[in-house]
Short mmCIF file of C-alpha atoms in Angstrom, two decimals:
data_model
loop_
_atom_site.label_atom_id
_atom_site.label_comp_id
_atom_site.label_asym_id
_atom_site.label_seq_id
_atom_site.Cartn_x
_atom_site.Cartn_y
_atom_site.Cartn_z
CA GLY L 1 -1.34 -14.44 -5.41
CA LEU L 2 2.30 -13.52 -4.92
CA LEU L 3 3.30 -10.00 -3.90
CA LEU L 4 7.01 -9.15 -4.01
CA THR L 5 7.96 -6.03 -2.06
CA GLY L 6 11.31 -4.34 -1.67
CA ALA L 7 13.30 -1.17 -2.23
CA PRO L 8 13.90 0.11 -5.76
CA GLY L 9 16.69 -1.91 -7.34
CA SER L 10 15.66 -5.18 -5.67
CA ALA L 11 14.98 -6.79 -9.07
CA LYS L 12 11.37 -7.42 -8.08
CA SER L 13 10.05 -7.20 -11.62
CA THR L 14 12.70 -9.55 -13.01
CA ARG L 15 12.20 -12.09 -10.21
CA LEU L 16 8.43 -12.06 -10.71
CA ARG L 17 8.65 -12.34 -14.49
CA LEU L 18 11.09 -15.27 -14.33
CA ALA L 19 9.01 -17.05 -11.68
CA ALA L 20 5.97 -16.85 -13.96
CA SER L 21 8.11 -17.90 -16.94
CA VAL L 22 8.59 -21.37 -15.47
CA ALA L 23 5.01 -22.18 -16.50
CA GLU L 24 4.28 -19.42 -19.01
CA PRO L 25 7.22 -17.82 -20.86
CA SER L 26 6.90 -14.10 -20.15
CA GLY L 27 8.82 -11.20 -21.59
CA THR L 28 8.86 -7.67 -20.25
CA ASP L 29 5.57 -7.07 -22.07
CA ALA L 30 3.92 -9.43 -19.57
CA LEU L 31 4.41 -6.90 -16.76
CA GLY L 32 1.22 -4.91 -16.77
CA GLY L 33 1.21 -1.51 -15.14
CA ALA L 34 -1.53 0.75 -13.75
CA PHE L 35 -3.46 -2.05 -12.04
CA GLY L 36 -6.93 -0.75 -11.26
CA ARG L 37 -6.96 2.12 -13.76
CA ASN L 38 -9.29 0.18 -16.05
CA HIS L 39 -10.92 -2.92 -14.58
CA GLY L 40 -11.95 -4.15 -18.00
CA ASP L 41 -8.32 -4.18 -19.15
CA ASP L 42 -7.28 -5.96 -15.93
CA GLU L 43 -9.88 -8.67 -16.53
CA VAL L 44 -8.73 -9.15 -20.13
CA ARG L 45 -5.12 -9.52 -18.96
CA ALA L 46 -6.22 -12.11 -16.40
CA LEU L 47 -8.32 -13.88 -19.02
CA ARG L 48 -5.57 -14.16 -21.63
CA ARG L 49 -2.60 -15.03 -19.40
CA ALA L 50 -2.10 -18.11 -17.27
CA VAL L 51 -0.33 -15.96 -14.67
CA PRO L 52 -1.27 -12.26 -15.02
CA LEU L 53 1.40 -9.93 -13.67
CA TYR L 54 0.93 -6.40 -12.34
CA ASP L 55 4.05 -4.27 -11.79
CA ASN L 56 4.74 -1.35 -9.46
CA VAL L 57 1.40 -1.21 -7.65
CA SER L 58 1.43 1.63 -5.11
CA ALA L 59 -2.21 2.13 -4.11
CA VAL L 60 -5.60 0.71 -5.04
CA SER L 61 -9.22 1.68 -4.51
CA GLY L 62 -11.76 -0.40 -2.65
CA THR L 63 -13.29 -1.67 -5.89
CA THR L 64 -9.84 -2.63 -7.22
CA SER L 65 -9.15 -4.55 -4.00
CA ASP L 66 -12.41 -6.41 -4.58
CA LEU L 67 -11.38 -7.09 -8.20
CA LEU L 68 -8.17 -8.74 -7.00
CA CYS L 69 -10.25 -11.01 -4.75
CA THR L 70 -12.51 -12.10 -7.59
CA ILE L 71 -9.63 -12.78 -10.00
CA VAL L 72 -7.97 -15.13 -7.50
CA THR L 73 -11.11 -16.77 -6.13
CA GLY L 74 -13.00 -16.89 -9.43
CA THR L 75 -15.28 -14.63 -11.41
CA ALA L 76 -16.69 -14.24 -14.92
CA ARG L 77 -16.39 -11.54 -17.53
CA GLU L 78 -19.77 -11.06 -19.18
CA GLY L 79 -20.81 -8.85 -22.07
CA ARG L 80 -23.26 -8.61 -24.92
CA LEU L 81 -22.24 -10.70 -27.88
CA LEU L 82 -21.39 -8.52 -30.88
CA TYR L 83 -24.00 -8.14 -33.58
CA SER L 84 -26.76 -9.38 -31.28
CA ASN L 85 -29.25 -7.85 -28.91
CA ASP L 86 -29.80 -10.55 -26.33
CA ASP L 87 -26.91 -13.03 -26.63
CA MET L 88 -24.24 -12.97 -23.92
CA SER L 89 -20.58 -13.85 -24.01
CA THR L 90 -19.26 -15.31 -20.72
CA ALA L 91 -15.65 -16.11 -19.89
CA GLU L 92 -14.57 -17.61 -16.58
CA ILE L 93 -11.56 -16.07 -14.84
CA LYS L 94 -9.67 -17.76 -11.99
CA ARG L 95 -5.95 -17.13 -11.89
CA PRO L 96 -2.92 -17.05 -9.64
CA ILE L 97 -1.54 -13.53 -9.97
CA GLY L 98 1.79 -11.81 -9.38
CA MET L 99 2.38 -8.25 -8.20
CA THR L 100 5.33 -6.06 -7.28
CA ALA L 101 5.40 -3.01 -5.02
CA VAL L 102 7.88 -1.05 -2.95
CA ALA L 103 5.63 -1.71 0.08
CA THR L 104 2.27 -3.31 0.59
CA PRO L 105 -0.06 -1.20 -1.60
CA ALA L 106 -2.28 1.19 0.29
CA GLY L 107 -5.97 0.41 0.04
CA LEU L 108 -5.70 -3.39 -0.12
CA ARG L 109 -8.40 -4.67 2.21
CA PRO L 110 -7.87 -7.62 4.57
CA ASP L 111 -9.86 -9.99 2.33
CA ALA L 112 -7.52 -9.17 -0.56
CA LEU L 113 -4.36 -9.43 1.54
CA ARG L 114 -5.31 -12.89 2.81
CA ARG L 115 -5.24 -14.05 -0.83
CA LEU L 116 -1.62 -12.93 -1.20
CA ILE L 117 1.68 -14.45 -0.17
CA ILE L 118 3.81 -11.39 0.63
CA CYS L 119 7.58 -11.75 0.32
CA GLU L 120 10.08 -8.96 0.90
CA VAL L 121 13.15 -9.37 -1.31
CA GLU L 122 16.65 -8.04 -0.80
CA PRO L 123 18.69 -6.34 -3.53
CA PRO L 124 20.92 -8.79 -5.43
CA ALA L 125 24.59 -8.93 -4.51
CA ARG L 126 25.50 -7.65 -7.97
CA MET L 127 23.50 -6.34 -10.88
CA LEU L 128 23.53 -8.17 -14.21
CA GLY L 129 22.20 -7.16 -17.59
CA ASP L 130 18.78 -8.41 -18.65
CA ALA L 131 20.25 -10.48 -21.48
CA THR L 132 22.68 -12.21 -19.10
CA VAL L 133 19.94 -13.03 -16.60
CA GLN L 134 17.61 -14.29 -19.32
CA ALA L 135 20.33 -16.52 -20.81
CA ALA L 136 21.06 -18.04 -17.39
CA PHE L 137 17.35 -18.67 -16.85
CA ASP L 138 16.91 -20.22 -20.30
CA ALA L 139 19.75 -22.63 -19.54
CA VAL L 140 18.06 -24.02 -16.41
CA HIS L 141 14.45 -23.64 -17.53
CA PRO L 142 14.02 -27.25 -18.73
CA GLY L 143 15.02 -28.53 -15.30
CA LEU L 144 12.77 -26.03 -13.54
CA LEU L 145 9.83 -26.96 -15.74
CA ALA L 146 10.46 -30.66 -15.13
CA ALA L 147 10.51 -30.07 -11.35
CA TRP L 148 7.31 -28.04 -11.62
CA CYS L 149 5.61 -30.87 -13.57
CA ASP L 150 6.79 -33.37 -10.95
CA ALA L 151 5.21 -31.21 -8.24
CA VAL L 152 1.92 -30.97 -10.16
CA ALA L 153 1.89 -34.74 -10.64
CA ALA L 154 2.55 -35.25 -6.93
CA VAL L 155 -0.35 -32.96 -6.01
CA LEU L 156 -2.73 -34.83 -8.32
CA ALA L 157 -1.60 -38.14 -6.85
CA TRP L 158 -1.81 -37.16 -3.17
CA LEU L 159 -4.68 -34.66 -3.04
CA PRO L 160 -7.46 -37.30 -2.81
CA TYR L 161 -5.75 -38.95 0.18
CA VAL L 162 -4.71 -35.89 2.18
CA PRO L 163 -7.45 -34.22 4.25
CA PRO L 164 -7.70 -30.43 4.12
CA PRO L 165 -5.52 -28.99 6.88
CA GLY L 166 -7.22 -27.53 9.92
CA GLY L 167 -6.64 -24.11 11.36
CA TYR L 168 -6.74 -20.74 9.62
CA HIS L 169 -5.09 -20.33 6.22
CA GLY L 170 -5.37 -17.43 3.81
CA VAL L 171 -6.70 -19.60 0.97
CA PRO L 172 -7.77 -23.06 2.22
CA ALA L 173 -7.61 -24.61 -1.26
CA HIS L 174 -3.99 -23.52 -1.61
CA ALA L 175 -3.21 -24.88 1.85
CA HIS L 176 -4.68 -28.23 0.75
CA VAL L 177 -2.33 -28.29 -2.25
CA LEU L 178 0.65 -27.57 -0.01
CA ALA L 179 -0.44 -30.34 2.37
CA ALA L 180 -0.43 -32.73 -0.60
CA LEU L 181 3.06 -31.57 -1.57
CA ASP L 182 4.27 -32.04 2.01
CA ALA L 183 2.84 -35.57 1.96
CA ALA L 184 4.76 -36.31 -1.26
CA VAL L 185 7.95 -34.97 0.35
CA ALA L 186 7.42 -37.09 3.46
CA ARG L 187 7.00 -40.18 1.26
CA GLY L 188 10.15 -39.37 -0.71
CA ASP L 189 8.39 -38.58 -4.00
CA LEU L 190 9.79 -35.03 -3.99
CA PRO L 191 12.86 -33.40 -2.41
CA GLY L 192 12.35 -31.14 0.58
CA TRP L 193 11.48 -31.42 4.27
CA PRO L 194 8.17 -32.70 5.69
CA GLY L 195 5.74 -29.99 6.68
CA GLY L 196 7.91 -27.24 5.28
CA LEU L 197 5.57 -25.71 2.72
CA LEU L 198 2.37 -25.68 4.77
CA ASP L 199 4.16 -24.39 7.87
CA ALA L 200 5.81 -21.61 5.85
CA TYR L 201 2.46 -20.63 4.32
CA ALA L 202 0.76 -20.55 7.73
CA ALA L 203 3.58 -18.41 9.13
CA ASN L 204 3.30 -15.99 6.19
CA ALA L 205 -0.49 -15.76 6.68
CA ARG L 206 -0.02 -14.93 10.37
CA GLN L 207 2.58 -12.30 9.54
CA VAL L 208 0.28 -10.73 6.94
CA ARG L 209 -2.63 -10.56 9.41
CA GLN L 210 -0.40 -8.95 12.04
CA GLN L 211 0.81 -6.44 9.47
CA VAL L 212 -2.77 -5.67 8.43
CA ALA L 213 -3.77 -4.98 12.03
CA SER L 214 -0.86 -2.62 12.68
CA ASP L 215 -0.74 -0.90 9.28
CA ASP L 216 -4.47 -0.42 8.71
CA VAL L 217 -5.49 3.11 9.67
CA LEU L 218 -8.60 1.94 11.55
CA GLY L 219 -6.91 -1.10 13.08
CA SER L 220 -3.99 0.94 14.44
CA ALA L 221 -6.43 3.51 15.88
CA LEU L 222 -8.36 0.75 17.66
CA LEU L 223 -5.16 -0.70 19.12
CA ALA L 224 -4.12 2.75 20.35
CA LEU L 225 -7.56 3.33 21.87
CA LEU L 226 -7.49 0.06 23.82
CA ALA L 227 -3.88 0.60 24.89
CA ARG L 228 -4.94 3.85 26.58
CA ARG L 229 -7.74 2.17 28.51
CA PRO L 230 -7.22 1.19 32.15
CA VAL L 231 -6.66 -2.47 32.99
CA ALA L 232 -10.06 -4.15 33.45
CA TRP L 233 -8.78 -7.45 34.85
CA THR L 234 -5.74 -9.70 34.93
CA GLY L 235 -5.27 -13.42 34.44
CA THR L 236 -2.58 -16.06 34.29
CA GLU L 237 -1.87 -18.75 31.71
CA ALA L 238 1.08 -21.16 31.74
CA GLY L 239 2.64 -19.14 34.54
CA ARG L 240 2.45 -15.86 32.61
CA MET L 241 0.47 -12.83 33.76
CA PHE L 242 -1.81 -11.08 31.25
CA GLU L 243 -3.61 -7.74 31.43
CA PHE L 244 -6.91 -7.10 29.67
CA ARG L 245 -8.40 -3.76 28.62
CA GLU L 246 -11.93 -3.18 27.34
CA TRP L 247 -14.05 -0.73 25.39
CA LYS L 248 -17.79 -1.08 24.74
CA GLY L 249 -20.20 1.07 22.79
CA THR L 250 -22.11 1.62 19.56
CA ALA L 251 -20.54 2.24 16.17
CA LYS L 252 -21.37 5.95 16.46
CA GLU L 253 -19.80 6.19 19.91
CA LEU L 254 -16.71 4.38 18.66
CA LEU L 255 -16.32 6.65 15.64
CA ASP L 256 -16.73 9.75 17.82
CA VAL L 257 -13.99 8.54 20.17
CA LEU L 258 -11.64 7.65 17.33
CA ASN L 259 -12.22 10.95 15.51
CA MET L 260 -11.21 12.87 18.65
CA SER L 261 -7.65 11.52 18.47
CA ALA L 262 -7.35 10.94 14.70
CA THR L 263 -5.46 13.33 12.47
CA LEU L 264 -7.05 14.85 9.41
CA ALA L 265 -4.82 12.64 7.26
CA ASP L 266 -6.13 9.56 9.06
CA GLN L 267 -9.73 10.58 8.50
CA ARG L 268 -9.07 11.03 4.79
CA ALA L 269 -7.10 7.79 4.40
CA PRO L 270 -8.57 4.71 2.65
CA GLY L 271 -10.19 2.45 5.22
CA TRP L 272 -11.34 5.17 7.61
CA PRO L 273 -15.15 5.13 8.08
CA ALA L 274 -16.81 8.38 7.05
CA THR L 275 -20.03 7.54 8.90
CA PRO L 276 -21.08 5.12 11.67
CA ARG L 277 -22.91 3.06 9.06
CA ALA L 278 -19.55 2.35 7.34
CA MET L 279 -17.98 1.08 10.56
CA PRO L 280 -19.45 -2.49 10.89
CA PRO L 281 -18.19 -3.93 7.56
CA LEU L 282 -14.71 -2.51 8.18
CA LEU L 283 -14.62 -3.96 11.70
CA LYS L 284 -15.73 -7.37 10.45
CA GLN L 285 -12.94 -7.38 7.87
CA LEU L 286 -10.40 -6.46 10.55
CA ALA L 287 -11.62 -8.98 13.14
CA GLY L 288 -9.25 -11.73 11.99
CA PRO L 289 -6.11 -9.59 11.71
CA LEU L 290 -6.81 -7.85 15.04
CA SER L 291 -7.15 -11.19 16.81
CA GLU L 292 -3.56 -11.96 15.77
CA VAL L 293 -2.33 -9.09 17.94
CA GLY L 294 -4.62 -9.86 20.89
CA LEU L 295 -7.59 -7.61 20.13
CA ILE L 296 -10.90 -9.51 20.13
CA CYS L 297 -14.04 -7.96 18.59
CA LYS L 298 -17.55 -9.05 19.54
CA THR L 299 -21.05 -7.69 19.02
CA ARG L 300 -24.05 -7.76 21.34
CA SER L 301 -27.63 -6.65 20.67
CA LEU L 302 -29.18 -4.53 23.41
CA ASP L 303 -32.58 -2.83 23.10
CA GLY L 304 -32.48 -3.25 19.32
CA ARG L 305 -29.06 -1.61 19.03
CA THR L 306 -25.77 -3.31 18.18
CA ARG L 307 -22.99 -2.68 20.66
CA TRP L 308 -19.36 -3.46 19.91
CA GLU L 309 -17.15 -4.99 22.59
CA PHE L 310 -13.35 -4.95 22.28
CA THR L 311 -10.92 -6.75 24.55
CA LEU L 312 -7.15 -6.30 24.25
CA GLY L 313 -4.92 -8.78 26.05
CA SER L 314 -1.20 -8.27 26.55
CA GLU L 315 1.42 -9.95 28.68
CA LYS L 316 2.30 -7.98 31.79
CA GLN L 317 5.95 -7.01 31.88
CA ASP L 318 8.03 -7.44 35.05
CA GLY L 319 8.00 -4.28 37.10
CA ALA L 320 5.01 -2.85 35.23
#
């Protein structure tokens, strides 16, 4: 998925619509609004369009975040066949999607964000009318479509010979496609620079995970909690000194500690656990993003109870 963010007037909607128009000509009617208001309508849009677009998304619920995951990864829309009692109609849905938002929509869970490439766009140097922009796009569209077809052909040719890249990537299958494109570039089949696409995707994925850790209401509270803890031990690596802080306890003990310093707005925000039972799945979703900023989460069973162990490492500053 592609998420374009930026201030009002950044031409996010136009950029997204024209990007999708390379493969599927899309007018302004292609920009669907109110994503998540009716999941059935969202599934129909994804089913009937090669690249479903959702405009001006500000916040989503947990179930809508899960819906985004299934649309990208693959799901099926099932229903009773009309005029029958026991026949079922099944339609497979698996689509790349496009979204626009002023900022990353509130409520998107880490598993949904890892399926998105998030790009912040700047306002254009000068504003042009829609008709002028569309005419300019129509003039270059044949060349863009030809380049897109060349890229698809290169992927089909190289994918069987390029192993899936190692390391962490938001969507491994997409990373494999980019590795095939990079191989085609390195061979001279396509213009570009070797390793450029996969490296850019990996960098975007790291940036998204770091953003998730700092922006998530529970993740930021955990980071603040560990930052207040005393230094448990120090260590050196490559000549650099690191400090490590710890916290250990049960989910209930952790929630009690976090609630003591959390504001009422935090406790009512999406992603804040209402009960200790809601804590483990949220922590497991945040484990990857938190590791990007040096906070490692582990669990240990003791006397039939699960204890959470957090370790935050940070480089010691001179004079600290």
